[in-house]
Amino acid sequence: MEVENILLDFKNGKIDLEQANSSIRSMGYVPVSDIAKIDTFRKHRTGIMEAILAEGKQPEDIVEIAKAQVNAMGRALITRLDKESSKALENEFEPGKIEWSIHKTTAAVSDGTPAPRSGGKVAIISAGTADIIVAEEARMVASEMGCETQTIYDVGVAGFHRLINEMLKLKDCKPDAIVVAAGREGTLPTVVSSLVDVPVIGLPVSTGYGAGARGEAALLSMLQSCSVLSVVNIDGGFVAGSSAARIANKMAEMRKIGSRD
């Protein structure tokens, strides 16, 4: 339950002060057996909801945690899923209650509660198709945080003309922030940042091979960028998506305030 709903119930006499106080305090976290404590109040405290990291968890634990979060908040986001864990979610949630990333490594499950819509806009760009898994994590995080998303995939600098042809999409959607995922030498975020007037977040991806493998060359290249951009950790799709959404949501708030003046 949202804080606003609890306060409305108190205002309308549906619950007393003690019940309202207890309900708000219980929003701090929800324990799940002896394996997890879901931080259900995080999105109110920081603007970023808690996601379920599937890595290191058994499929049955992922399902139990997801169900508890859905019961508490209406929706749950699960990242870094493998095939076994994805199958476990499919067996538990109805098809209409689960949304997937392209390769089913990220999922959003719900009780039918829709994701919020903030008015923020985030573009997600990938250098290669091998970078899409991480880019999709960023996309789904931004979407769960209320943003409209636009994807432009496989436009790396090995074929620079592809990016130029796709730039019209950015002009049309007018994003508030852009996440650019790239492996190998990680050049694309620098190029994109030199062409646009909104914040760009570089997302290094652990694709490629050789001396700069595991995303290390991409990370260093982005940190050394001669155009201005922010950079997250290697394969940090969640952080990139949430950072972009934070920017976009703040911009959406400002547009609403401006429209009222």
PDB file of N, CA, C and O in Angstrom, residues 192-223:
ATOM      1  N   VAL A 192      28.091   9.558 -28.919  1.00  0.00           N
ATOM      2  CA  VAL A 192      26.716  10.022 -28.697  1.00  0.00           C
ATOM      3  C   VAL A 192      26.708  11.305 -27.888  1.00  0.00           C
ATOM      4  O   VAL A 192      25.983  12.265 -28.199  1.00  0.00           O
ATOM      5  N   SER A 193      27.538  11.344 -26.842  1.00  0.00           N
ATOM      6  CA  SER A 193      27.591  12.532 -25.997  1.00  0.00           C
ATOM      7  C   SER A 193      28.013  13.774 -26.768  1.00  0.00           C
ATOM      8  O   SER A 193      27.616  14.886 -26.425  1.00  0.00           O
ATOM      9  N   SER A 194      28.790  13.589 -27.821  1.00  0.00           N
ATOM     10  CA  SER A 194      29.238  14.733 -28.620  1.00  0.00           C
ATOM     11  C   SER A 194      28.165  15.239 -29.575  1.00  0.00           C
ATOM     12  O   SER A 194      28.341  16.293 -30.198  1.00  0.00           O
ATOM     13  N   LEU A 195      27.048  14.500 -29.682  1.00  0.00           N
ATOM     14  CA  LEU A 195      26.016  14.852 -30.652  1.00  0.00           C
ATOM     15  C   LEU A 195      24.711  15.333 -30.028  1.00  0.00           C
ATOM     16  O   LEU A 195      23.829  15.819 -30.753  1.00  0.00           O
ATOM     17  N   VAL A 196      24.556  15.164 -28.709  1.00  0.00           N
ATOM     18  CA  VAL A 196      23.269  15.473 -28.077  1.00  0.00           C
ATOM     19  C   VAL A 196      23.452  16.485 -26.945  1.00  0.00           C
ATOM     20  O   VAL A 196      24.567  16.695 -26.456  1.00  0.00           O
ATOM     21  N   ASP A 197      22.338  17.079 -26.508  1.00  0.00           N
ATOM     22  CA  ASP A 197      22.390  18.088 -25.458  1.00  0.00           C
ATOM     23  C   ASP A 197      21.710  17.629 -24.176  1.00  0.00           C
ATOM     24  O   ASP A 197      21.211  18.441 -23.392  1.00  0.00           O
ATOM     25  N   VAL A 198      21.650  16.314 -23.948  1.00  0.00           N
ATOM     26  CA  VAL A 198      21.088  15.767 -22.706  1.00  0.00           C
ATOM     27  C   VAL A 198      22.139  14.872 -22.044  1.00  0.00           C
ATOM     28  O   VAL A 198      23.092  14.433 -22.708  1.00  0.00           O
ATOM     29  N   PRO A 199      21.996  14.572 -20.741  1.00  0.00           N
ATOM     30  CA  PRO A 199      22.984  13.732 -20.061  1.00  0.00           C
ATOM     31  C   PRO A 199      23.089  12.340 -20.681  1.00  0.00           C
ATOM     32  O   PRO A 199      22.080  11.713 -21.012  1.00  0.00           O
ATOM     33  N   VAL A 200      24.330  11.884 -20.851  1.00  0.00           N
ATOM     34  CA  VAL A 200      24.606  10.542 -21.381  1.00  0.00           C
ATOM     35  C   VAL A 200      25.289   9.724 -20.293  1.00  0.00           C
ATOM     36  O   VAL A 200      26.227  10.199 -19.638  1.00  0.00           O
ATOM     37  N   ILE A 201      24.811   8.501 -20.116  1.00  0.00           N
ATOM     38  CA  ILE A 201      25.381   7.592 -19.128  1.00  0.00           C
ATOM     39  C   ILE A 201      26.037   6.436 -19.867  1.00  0.00           C
ATOM     40  O   ILE A 201      25.368   5.683 -20.586  1.00  0.00           O
ATOM     41  N   GLY A 202      27.348   6.322 -19.729  1.00  0.00           N
ATOM     42  CA  GLY A 202      28.080   5.245 -20.370  1.00  0.00           C
ATOM     43  C   GLY A 202      27.954   3.954 -19.579  1.00  0.00           C
ATOM     44  O   GLY A 202      28.177   3.940 -18.368  1.00  0.00           O
ATOM     45  N   LEU A 203      27.594   2.884 -20.266  1.00  0.00           N
ATOM     46  CA  LEU A 203      27.406   1.575 -19.646  1.00  0.00           C
ATOM     47  C   LEU A 203      28.372   0.579 -20.274  1.00  0.00           C
ATOM     48  O   LEU A 203      28.092   0.003 -21.326  1.00  0.00           O
ATOM     49  N   PRO A 204      29.551   0.371 -19.680  1.00  0.00           N
ATOM     50  CA  PRO A 204      30.500  -0.589 -20.245  1.00  0.00           C
ATOM     51  C   PRO A 204      30.000  -2.023 -20.085  1.00  0.00           C
ATOM     52  O   PRO A 204      29.444  -2.372 -19.043  1.00  0.00           O
ATOM     53  N   VAL A 205      30.184  -2.817 -21.136  1.00  0.00           N
ATOM     54  CA  VAL A 205      29.660  -4.183 -21.156  1.00  0.00           C
ATOM     55  C   VAL A 205      30.821  -5.167 -21.329  1.00  0.00           C
ATOM     56  O   VAL A 205      31.771  -4.898 -22.070  1.00  0.00           O
ATOM     57  N   SER A 206      30.730  -6.281 -20.653  1.00  0.00           N
ATOM     58  CA  SER A 206      31.825  -7.263 -20.661  1.00  0.00           C
ATOM     59  C   SER A 206      31.795  -8.152 -21.901  1.00  0.00           C
ATOM     60  O   SER A 206      31.914  -9.376 -21.805  1.00  0.00           O
ATOM     61  N   THR A 207      31.631  -7.541 -23.063  1.00  0.00           N
ATOM     62  CA  THR A 207      31.727  -8.283 -24.320  1.00  0.00           C
ATOM     63  C   THR A 207      33.086  -7.991 -24.950  1.00  0.00           C
ATOM     64  O   THR A 207      33.736  -7.008 -24.615  1.00  0.00           O
ATOM     65  N   GLY A 208      33.477  -8.824 -25.881  1.00  0.00           N
ATOM     66  CA  GLY A 208      34.778  -8.642 -26.533  1.00  0.00           C
ATOM     67  C   GLY A 208      35.808  -9.604 -25.975  1.00  0.00           C
ATOM     68  O   GLY A 208      35.537 -10.410 -25.083  1.00  0.00           O
ATOM     69  N   TYR A 209      37.007  -9.508 -26.477  1.00  0.00           N
ATOM     70  CA  TYR A 209      38.063 -10.453 -26.094  1.00  0.00           C
ATOM     71  C   TYR A 209      39.412  -9.761 -26.243  1.00  0.00           C
ATOM     72  O   TYR A 209      39.504  -8.606 -26.671  1.00  0.00           O
ATOM     73  N   GLY A 210      40.465 -10.423 -25.865  1.00  0.00           N
ATOM     74  CA  GLY A 210      41.804  -9.861 -26.014  1.00  0.00           C
ATOM     75  C   GLY A 210      42.255  -9.084 -24.791  1.00  0.00           C
ATOM     76  O   GLY A 210      41.776  -9.308 -23.671  1.00  0.00           O
ATOM     77  N   ALA A 211      43.148  -8.129 -24.991  1.00  0.00           N
ATOM     78  CA  ALA A 211      43.799  -7.424 -23.890  1.00  0.00           C
ATOM     79  C   ALA A 211      42.819  -6.635 -23.020  1.00  0.00           C
ATOM     80  O   ALA A 211      43.028  -6.468 -21.822  1.00  0.00           O
ATOM     81  N   GLY A 212      41.765  -6.152 -23.612  1.00  0.00           N
ATOM     82  CA  GLY A 212      40.799  -5.351 -22.849  1.00  0.00           C
ATOM     83  C   GLY A 212      39.497  -6.064 -22.613  1.00  0.00           C
ATOM     84  O   GLY A 212      38.434  -5.444 -22.600  1.00  0.00           O
ATOM     85  N   ALA A 213      39.554  -7.368 -22.421  1.00  0.00           N
ATOM     86  CA  ALA A 213      38.332  -8.167 -22.279  1.00  0.00           C
ATOM     87  C   ALA A 213      37.627  -7.887 -20.953  1.00  0.00           C
ATOM     88  O   ALA A 213      38.120  -7.142 -20.107  1.00  0.00           O
ATOM     89  N   ARG A 214      36.455  -8.523 -20.781  1.00  0.00           N
ATOM     90  CA  ARG A 214      35.636  -8.420 -19.573  1.00  0.00           C
ATOM     91  C   ARG A 214      35.175  -6.990 -19.295  1.00  0.00           C
ATOM     92  O   ARG A 214      34.874  -6.629 -18.161  1.00  0.00           O
ATOM     93  N   GLY A 215      35.157  -6.152 -20.329  1.00  0.00           N
ATOM     94  CA  GLY A 215      34.649  -4.801 -20.185  1.00  0.00           C
ATOM     95  C   GLY A 215      35.641  -3.796 -19.646  1.00  0.00           C
ATOM     96  O   GLY A 215      35.311  -2.616 -19.491  1.00  0.00           O
ATOM     97  N   GLU A 216      36.869  -4.240 -19.372  1.00  0.00           N
ATOM     98  CA  GLU A 216      37.845  -3.330 -18.769  1.00  0.00           C
ATOM     99  C   GLU A 216      38.259  -2.213 -19.730  1.00  0.00           C
ATOM    100  O   GLU A 216      38.366  -1.040 -19.330  1.00  0.00           O
ATOM    101  N   ALA A 217      38.489  -2.549 -20.997  1.00  0.00           N
ATOM    102  CA  ALA A 217      38.853  -1.517 -21.977  1.00  0.00           C
ATOM    103  C   ALA A 217      37.707  -0.530 -22.170  1.00  0.00           C
ATOM    104  O   ALA A 217      37.921   0.684 -22.262  1.00  0.00           O
ATOM    105  N   ALA A 218      36.480  -1.048 -22.222  1.00  0.00           N
ATOM    106  CA  ALA A 218      35.317  -0.176 -22.396  1.00  0.00           C
ATOM    107  C   ALA A 218      35.175   0.777 -21.219  1.00  0.00           C
ATOM    108  O   ALA A 218      34.902   1.975 -21.397  1.00  0.00           O
ATOM    109  N   LEU A 219      35.362   0.272 -20.009  1.00  0.00           N
ATOM    110  CA  LEU A 219      35.265   1.116 -18.818  1.00  0.00           C
ATOM    111  C   LEU A 219      36.310   2.224 -18.844  1.00  0.00           C
ATOM    112  O   LEU A 219      35.989   3.409 -18.648  1.00  0.00           O
ATOM    113  N   LEU A 220      37.554   1.862 -19.108  1.00  0.00           N
ATOM    114  CA  LEU A 220      38.627   2.866 -19.119  1.00  0.00           C
ATOM    115  C   LEU A 220      38.430   3.888 -20.237  1.00  0.00           C
ATOM    116  O   LEU A 220      38.683   5.082 -20.054  1.00  0.00           O
ATOM    117  N   SER A 221      37.967   3.423 -21.383  1.00  0.00           N
ATOM    118  CA  SER A 221      37.717   4.336 -22.495  1.00  0.00           C
ATOM    119  C   SER A 221      36.649   5.362 -22.131  1.00  0.00           C
ATOM    120  O   SER A 221      36.794   6.558 -22.398  1.00  0.00           O
ATOM    121  N   MET A 222      35.569   4.900 -21.490  1.00  0.00           N
ATOM    122  CA  MET A 222      34.498   5.822 -21.110  1.00  0.00           C
ATOM    123  C   MET A 222      34.968   6.792 -20.033  1.00  0.00           C
ATOM    124  O   MET A 222      34.620   7.985 -20.050  1.00  0.00           O
ATOM    125  N   LEU A 223      35.766   6.311 -19.082  1.00  0.00           N
ATOM    126  CA  LEU A 223      36.284   7.198 -18.046  1.00  0.00           C
ATOM    127  C   LEU A 223      37.221   8.255 -18.615  1.00  0.00           C
ATOM    128  O   LEU A 223      37.343   9.353 -18.078  1.00  0.00           O
TER     129      LEU A 223
END
